Amino acid sequence: MVFAGLHAGQPPLDDVRVRQALLHAVDRKAILDNIMEGSAGPARGVLAPGVFGYKDMQLERLYPFDRARAKALLGQAGWMPGPDGVMTKGGQRLSLSWLAARGRYPKDGEITEAIQAMFKEVGVEAKVQILEWAAVFQQVRGATLNHHMFTLGWVTSNADADYSLYALFHSKQVPPTGWNTSRYANPKVDALVEQARRSLNQTEREKLYGEVQDIIAKEMVWIPVYTTKEIIAARAAVKGFNIHPVEYNLALWKTWLEK
């Protein structure tokens, strides 16, 4: 899963209407069709399909590409068009700083430029700072993040929702402690995740994780861009090779070569 993270603890992105407007401003289908060209799948939530507890968060329905809706939400949040087309509020321009690396994820540079242009169409200025991946990682995981946005990817390495929902959205996991890089905090989400962690009933856990994703869907702190597709080739003589659902793992212990 590759996404543009939104710093929910920093104005103006602490206003959910501004975050929702950004999601409406991005044509994710155009990115998949014209930039990824079939090499990636749609991101329909904050978990990838195949992960236990995954729920289709209906992002296409909740946040369809709709510039008019994006502008309306910004207007509700008090932002009005300025003389150069960039929204303003109280003399402040709606200008977002975006931290990214180039070449860390497939087509990430082209995608960043595309989203930057899409933001401009609704009056949002995005100033992108390109750094080496190590520098991006250090800042995003630091105690203080001085950027509004950042590009990251995430893999649920054990294929269980807890691995992602706790690490990415529980308030105790805000850096430098954990991976809640959006600095998101919702007591209800915390309580549901903790309840699911205590439960030994898989049906109950799945229900609780679904509730968590329902809340996150309304308060989005990510712009999910795409899920990766792994392309693996093997000769005909390779037998017993099974593709593991987690991209970091190649299950080779039952693999053998036919002579």
Coordinates of C-alpha atoms in Angstrom, one line a residue:
M1 CA 0.0 0.0 0.0
V2 CA 1.4 3.4 -1.0
F3 CA -0.2 6.5 0.3
A4 CA 0.2 10.3 0.9
G5 CA 0.0 10.8 4.6
L6 CA -1.7 13.9 6.1
H7 CA -0.4 15.4 9.4
A8 CA -3.7 15.5 11.3
G9 CA -2.1 17.3 14.2
Q10 CA -1.0 20.4 12.2
P11 CA -3.3 23.1 10.8
P12 CA -4.9 23.2 8.3
L13 CA -5.0 19.4 8.2
D14 CA -6.3 19.2 11.7
D15 CA -9.7 20.2 10.1
V16 CA -11.3 17.0 8.8
R17 CA -13.1 19.0 6.1
V18 CA -9.8 20.0 4.6
R19 CA -8.5 16.4 4.6
Q20 CA -11.8 15.2 3.0
A21 CA -11.4 18.0 0.3
L22 CA -8.0 16.7 -0.6
L23 CA -9.3 13.2 -1.1
H24 CA -12.0 14.5 -3.4
A25 CA -9.4 16.5 -5.3
V26 CA -7.4 13.4 -6.3
D27 CA -8.4 11.3 -9.4
R28 CA -7.0 8.0 -8.1
K29 CA -8.4 6.1 -11.1
A30 CA -6.5 8.4 -13.5
I31 CA -3.3 7.7 -11.6
L32 CA -3.8 4.0 -11.8
D33 CA -4.7 4.1 -15.5
N34 CA -2.3 6.7 -16.9
I35 CA 0.7 6.4 -14.6
M36 CA 0.7 2.9 -13.1
E37 CA -0.7 1.5 -16.4
G38 CA -2.1 -1.7 -14.8
S39 CA 1.0 -2.4 -12.6
A40 CA -0.9 -1.6 -9.4
G41 CA -4.3 -2.2 -7.9
P42 CA -6.8 0.3 -6.3
A43 CA -6.4 1.2 -2.6
R44 CA -9.9 0.8 -1.2
G45 CA -9.0 1.4 2.4
V46 CA -6.1 1.5 4.8
L47 CA -5.5 -2.3 4.6
A48 CA -4.7 -4.4 1.6
P49 CA -7.1 -7.1 0.5
G50 CA -6.2 -10.5 1.9
V51 CA -5.3 -9.1 5.3
F52 CA -7.5 -10.6 8.1
G53 CA -9.9 -7.8 9.2
Y54 CA -9.7 -6.0 5.9
K55 CA -12.8 -4.0 5.0
D56 CA -13.6 -2.3 1.8
M57 CA -13.9 1.3 3.1
Q58 CA -15.9 2.3 0.0
L59 CA -13.5 5.2 -0.7
E60 CA -14.7 5.5 -4.3
R61 CA -18.2 6.1 -2.9
L62 CA -17.2 8.3 0.0
Y63 CA -14.6 10.3 -1.8
P64 CA -15.2 10.2 -5.6
F65 CA -13.1 12.5 -7.7
D66 CA -15.1 15.7 -7.5
R67 CA -13.5 19.1 -7.7
A68 CA -16.7 21.0 -6.9
R69 CA -17.2 19.0 -3.7
A70 CA -13.5 19.6 -2.8
K71 CA -14.0 23.4 -3.2
A72 CA -17.3 23.3 -1.2
L73 CA -15.6 21.5 1.7
L74 CA -12.8 24.0 1.7
G75 CA -15.4 26.8 1.7
Q76 CA -17.2 25.2 4.7
A77 CA -13.8 25.2 6.5
G78 CA -13.5 29.0 5.8
W79 CA -11.2 28.9 2.8
M80 CA -11.9 31.3 -0.1
P81 CA -10.2 31.8 -3.5
G82 CA -7.3 34.2 -3.4
P83 CA -6.2 36.5 -6.2
D84 CA -3.8 33.9 -7.6
G85 CA -6.3 31.0 -7.3
V86 CA -4.9 29.6 -4.1
M87 CA -7.4 29.4 -1.3
T88 CA -6.9 31.8 1.6
K89 CA -8.2 32.2 5.2
G90 CA -7.5 35.0 7.5
G91 CA -4.7 36.2 5.2
Q92 CA -3.1 32.7 5.1
R93 CA -2.6 30.8 1.9
L94 CA -3.6 27.1 1.7
S95 CA -0.1 26.0 1.1
L96 CA 1.0 22.5 2.2
S97 CA 4.6 21.3 2.5
W98 CA 5.0 17.7 1.2
L99 CA 8.0 15.5 2.1
A100 CA 8.8 12.8 -0.4
A101 CA 11.6 10.7 -1.9
R102 CA 12.0 9.9 -5.6
G103 CA 12.4 6.3 -6.6
R104 CA 11.4 4.7 -3.3
Y105 CA 8.1 3.4 -4.6
P106 CA 7.1 2.7 -8.2
K107 CA 6.3 5.9 -10.1
D108 CA 6.3 7.9 -6.9
G109 CA 7.8 11.0 -8.5
E110 CA 5.2 11.1 -11.3
I111 CA 2.4 10.5 -8.9
T112 CA 3.5 13.3 -6.6
E113 CA 3.6 15.7 -9.5
A114 CA 0.1 14.5 -10.7
I115 CA -1.4 15.0 -7.2
Q116 CA 0.3 18.4 -6.9
A117 CA -1.4 19.5 -10.2
M118 CA -4.8 18.1 -9.0
F119 CA -4.5 20.0 -5.8
K120 CA -3.8 23.2 -7.7
E121 CA -7.1 22.8 -9.6
V122 CA -9.0 23.2 -6.3
G123 CA -6.9 26.0 -5.0
V124 CA -4.4 24.1 -2.9
E125 CA -0.7 24.7 -3.2
A126 CA 1.6 21.8 -2.5
K127 CA 5.3 22.6 -2.1
V128 CA 7.1 19.3 -2.5
Q129 CA 10.5 18.8 -0.9
I130 CA 12.4 15.8 -2.4
L131 CA 15.0 14.2 -0.1
E132 CA 16.9 11.0 0.1
W133 CA 14.7 8.2 1.5
A134 CA 16.8 8.0 4.7
A135 CA 16.2 11.7 5.4
V136 CA 12.4 11.3 4.7
F137 CA 12.3 8.3 7.0
Q138 CA 14.1 10.2 9.8
Q139 CA 11.8 13.2 9.7
V140 CA 8.5 11.3 9.4
R141 CA 9.5 9.0 12.3
G142 CA 10.9 11.9 14.4
A143 CA 9.3 13.4 17.5
T144 CA 8.4 16.5 15.5
L145 CA 7.2 16.6 11.9
N146 CA 7.4 20.0 10.3
H147 CA 5.6 19.0 7.1
H148 CA 1.9 18.7 6.3
M149 CA 2.2 15.7 4.0
F150 CA 4.6 12.8 3.3
T151 CA 4.7 9.8 1.0
L152 CA 5.0 6.3 2.6
G153 CA 4.3 2.7 1.9
W154 CA 3.1 0.0 4.3
V155 CA 3.0 -3.8 4.3
T156 CA 1.0 -5.8 6.8
S157 CA 3.8 -8.3 7.3
N158 CA 1.7 -10.8 9.4
A159 CA -1.5 -10.4 7.3
D160 CA -3.5 -9.5 10.5
A161 CA -5.2 -6.1 10.9
D162 CA -3.8 -5.5 14.3
Y163 CA -0.3 -5.2 12.9
S164 CA -1.5 -2.1 10.9
L165 CA -4.4 -0.6 12.8
Y166 CA -2.6 -0.5 16.1
A167 CA 0.7 0.7 14.7
L168 CA -0.7 3.3 12.3
F169 CA -3.7 4.7 14.1
H170 CA -3.4 4.2 17.9
S171 CA -2.5 7.5 19.7
K172 CA 0.2 5.7 21.7
Q173 CA 2.0 4.9 18.5
V174 CA 2.7 8.5 17.5
P175 CA 6.4 8.9 16.6
P176 CA 9.0 8.4 17.9
T177 CA 7.3 5.6 19.7
G178 CA 5.6 4.0 16.7
W179 CA 4.3 4.3 13.1
N180 CA 1.3 6.6 13.6
T181 CA 3.0 9.1 11.3
S182 CA -0.2 11.1 10.7
R183 CA -0.3 11.9 14.4
Y184 CA -3.9 10.8 14.4
A185 CA -5.7 10.5 17.8
N186 CA -9.3 9.3 18.4
P187 CA -10.2 7.7 21.8
K188 CA -12.9 5.6 20.2
V189 CA -10.4 4.1 17.8
D190 CA -7.9 3.5 20.6
A191 CA -10.6 1.6 22.6
L192 CA -11.8 -0.5 19.7
V193 CA -8.2 -1.5 18.7
E194 CA -7.4 -2.4 22.3
Q195 CA -10.5 -4.5 22.7
A196 CA -9.7 -6.4 19.5
R197 CA -6.1 -7.0 20.8
R198 CA -7.5 -8.6 23.9
S199 CA -10.1 -10.8 22.2
L200 CA -9.4 -14.4 21.2
N201 CA -12.6 -14.6 19.2
Q202 CA -11.8 -14.0 15.5
T203 CA -15.4 -13.1 14.6
E204 CA -15.4 -10.4 17.3
R205 CA -12.0 -9.2 16.2
E206 CA -13.1 -8.9 12.6
K207 CA -16.2 -6.9 13.7
L208 CA -14.1 -4.6 15.9
Y209 CA -11.6 -3.9 13.1
G210 CA -14.5 -3.2 10.8
E211 CA -15.7 -0.5 13.2
V212 CA -12.3 1.0 13.4
Q213 CA -12.1 1.3 9.6
D214 CA -15.5 2.8 9.5
I215 CA -14.3 5.6 11.8
I216 CA -11.1 6.1 9.9
A217 CA -13.0 6.3 6.6
K218 CA -14.8 9.4 7.9
E219 CA -11.7 11.1 9.3
M220 CA -9.2 10.1 6.6
V221 CA -5.6 11.0 7.4
W222 CA -4.2 9.3 4.3
I223 CA -4.8 9.6 0.6
P224 CA -4.5 5.9 -0.4
V225 CA -2.9 5.8 -3.9
Y226 CA -2.4 2.2 -4.8
T227 CA -1.7 -1.4 -3.7
T228 CA 1.4 -2.9 -5.3
K229 CA 1.3 -5.9 -7.6
E230 CA 4.2 -8.3 -7.3
I231 CA 5.5 -9.6 -10.6
I232 CA 7.5 -12.9 -10.1
A233 CA 8.8 -15.0 -12.9
A234 CA 10.1 -18.6 -12.7
R235 CA 11.3 -21.2 -15.2
A236 CA 9.2 -24.2 -16.0
A237 CA 11.6 -26.4 -14.1
V238 CA 10.9 -24.6 -10.8
K239 CA 8.4 -26.7 -8.8
G240 CA 6.6 -26.2 -5.6
F241 CA 6.9 -22.4 -5.6
N242 CA 4.0 -20.5 -4.0
I243 CA 3.7 -16.8 -4.0
H244 CA 3.4 -15.5 -0.5
P245 CA 0.8 -12.8 0.1
V246 CA 3.3 -10.6 2.0
E247 CA 5.7 -9.0 -0.5
Y248 CA 8.7 -9.2 1.8
N249 CA 8.5 -13.0 2.0
L250 CA 9.4 -15.6 -0.7
A251 CA 8.4 -19.1 0.5
L252 CA 11.2 -21.2 -0.9
W253 CA 11.4 -24.1 1.6
K254 CA 9.2 -26.3 -0.5
T255 CA 10.6 -25.2 -3.8
W256 CA 12.7 -27.5 -5.9
L257 CA 14.2 -27.8 -9.4
E258 CA 13.1 -30.5 -11.8
K259 CA 16.0 -32.1 -13.7

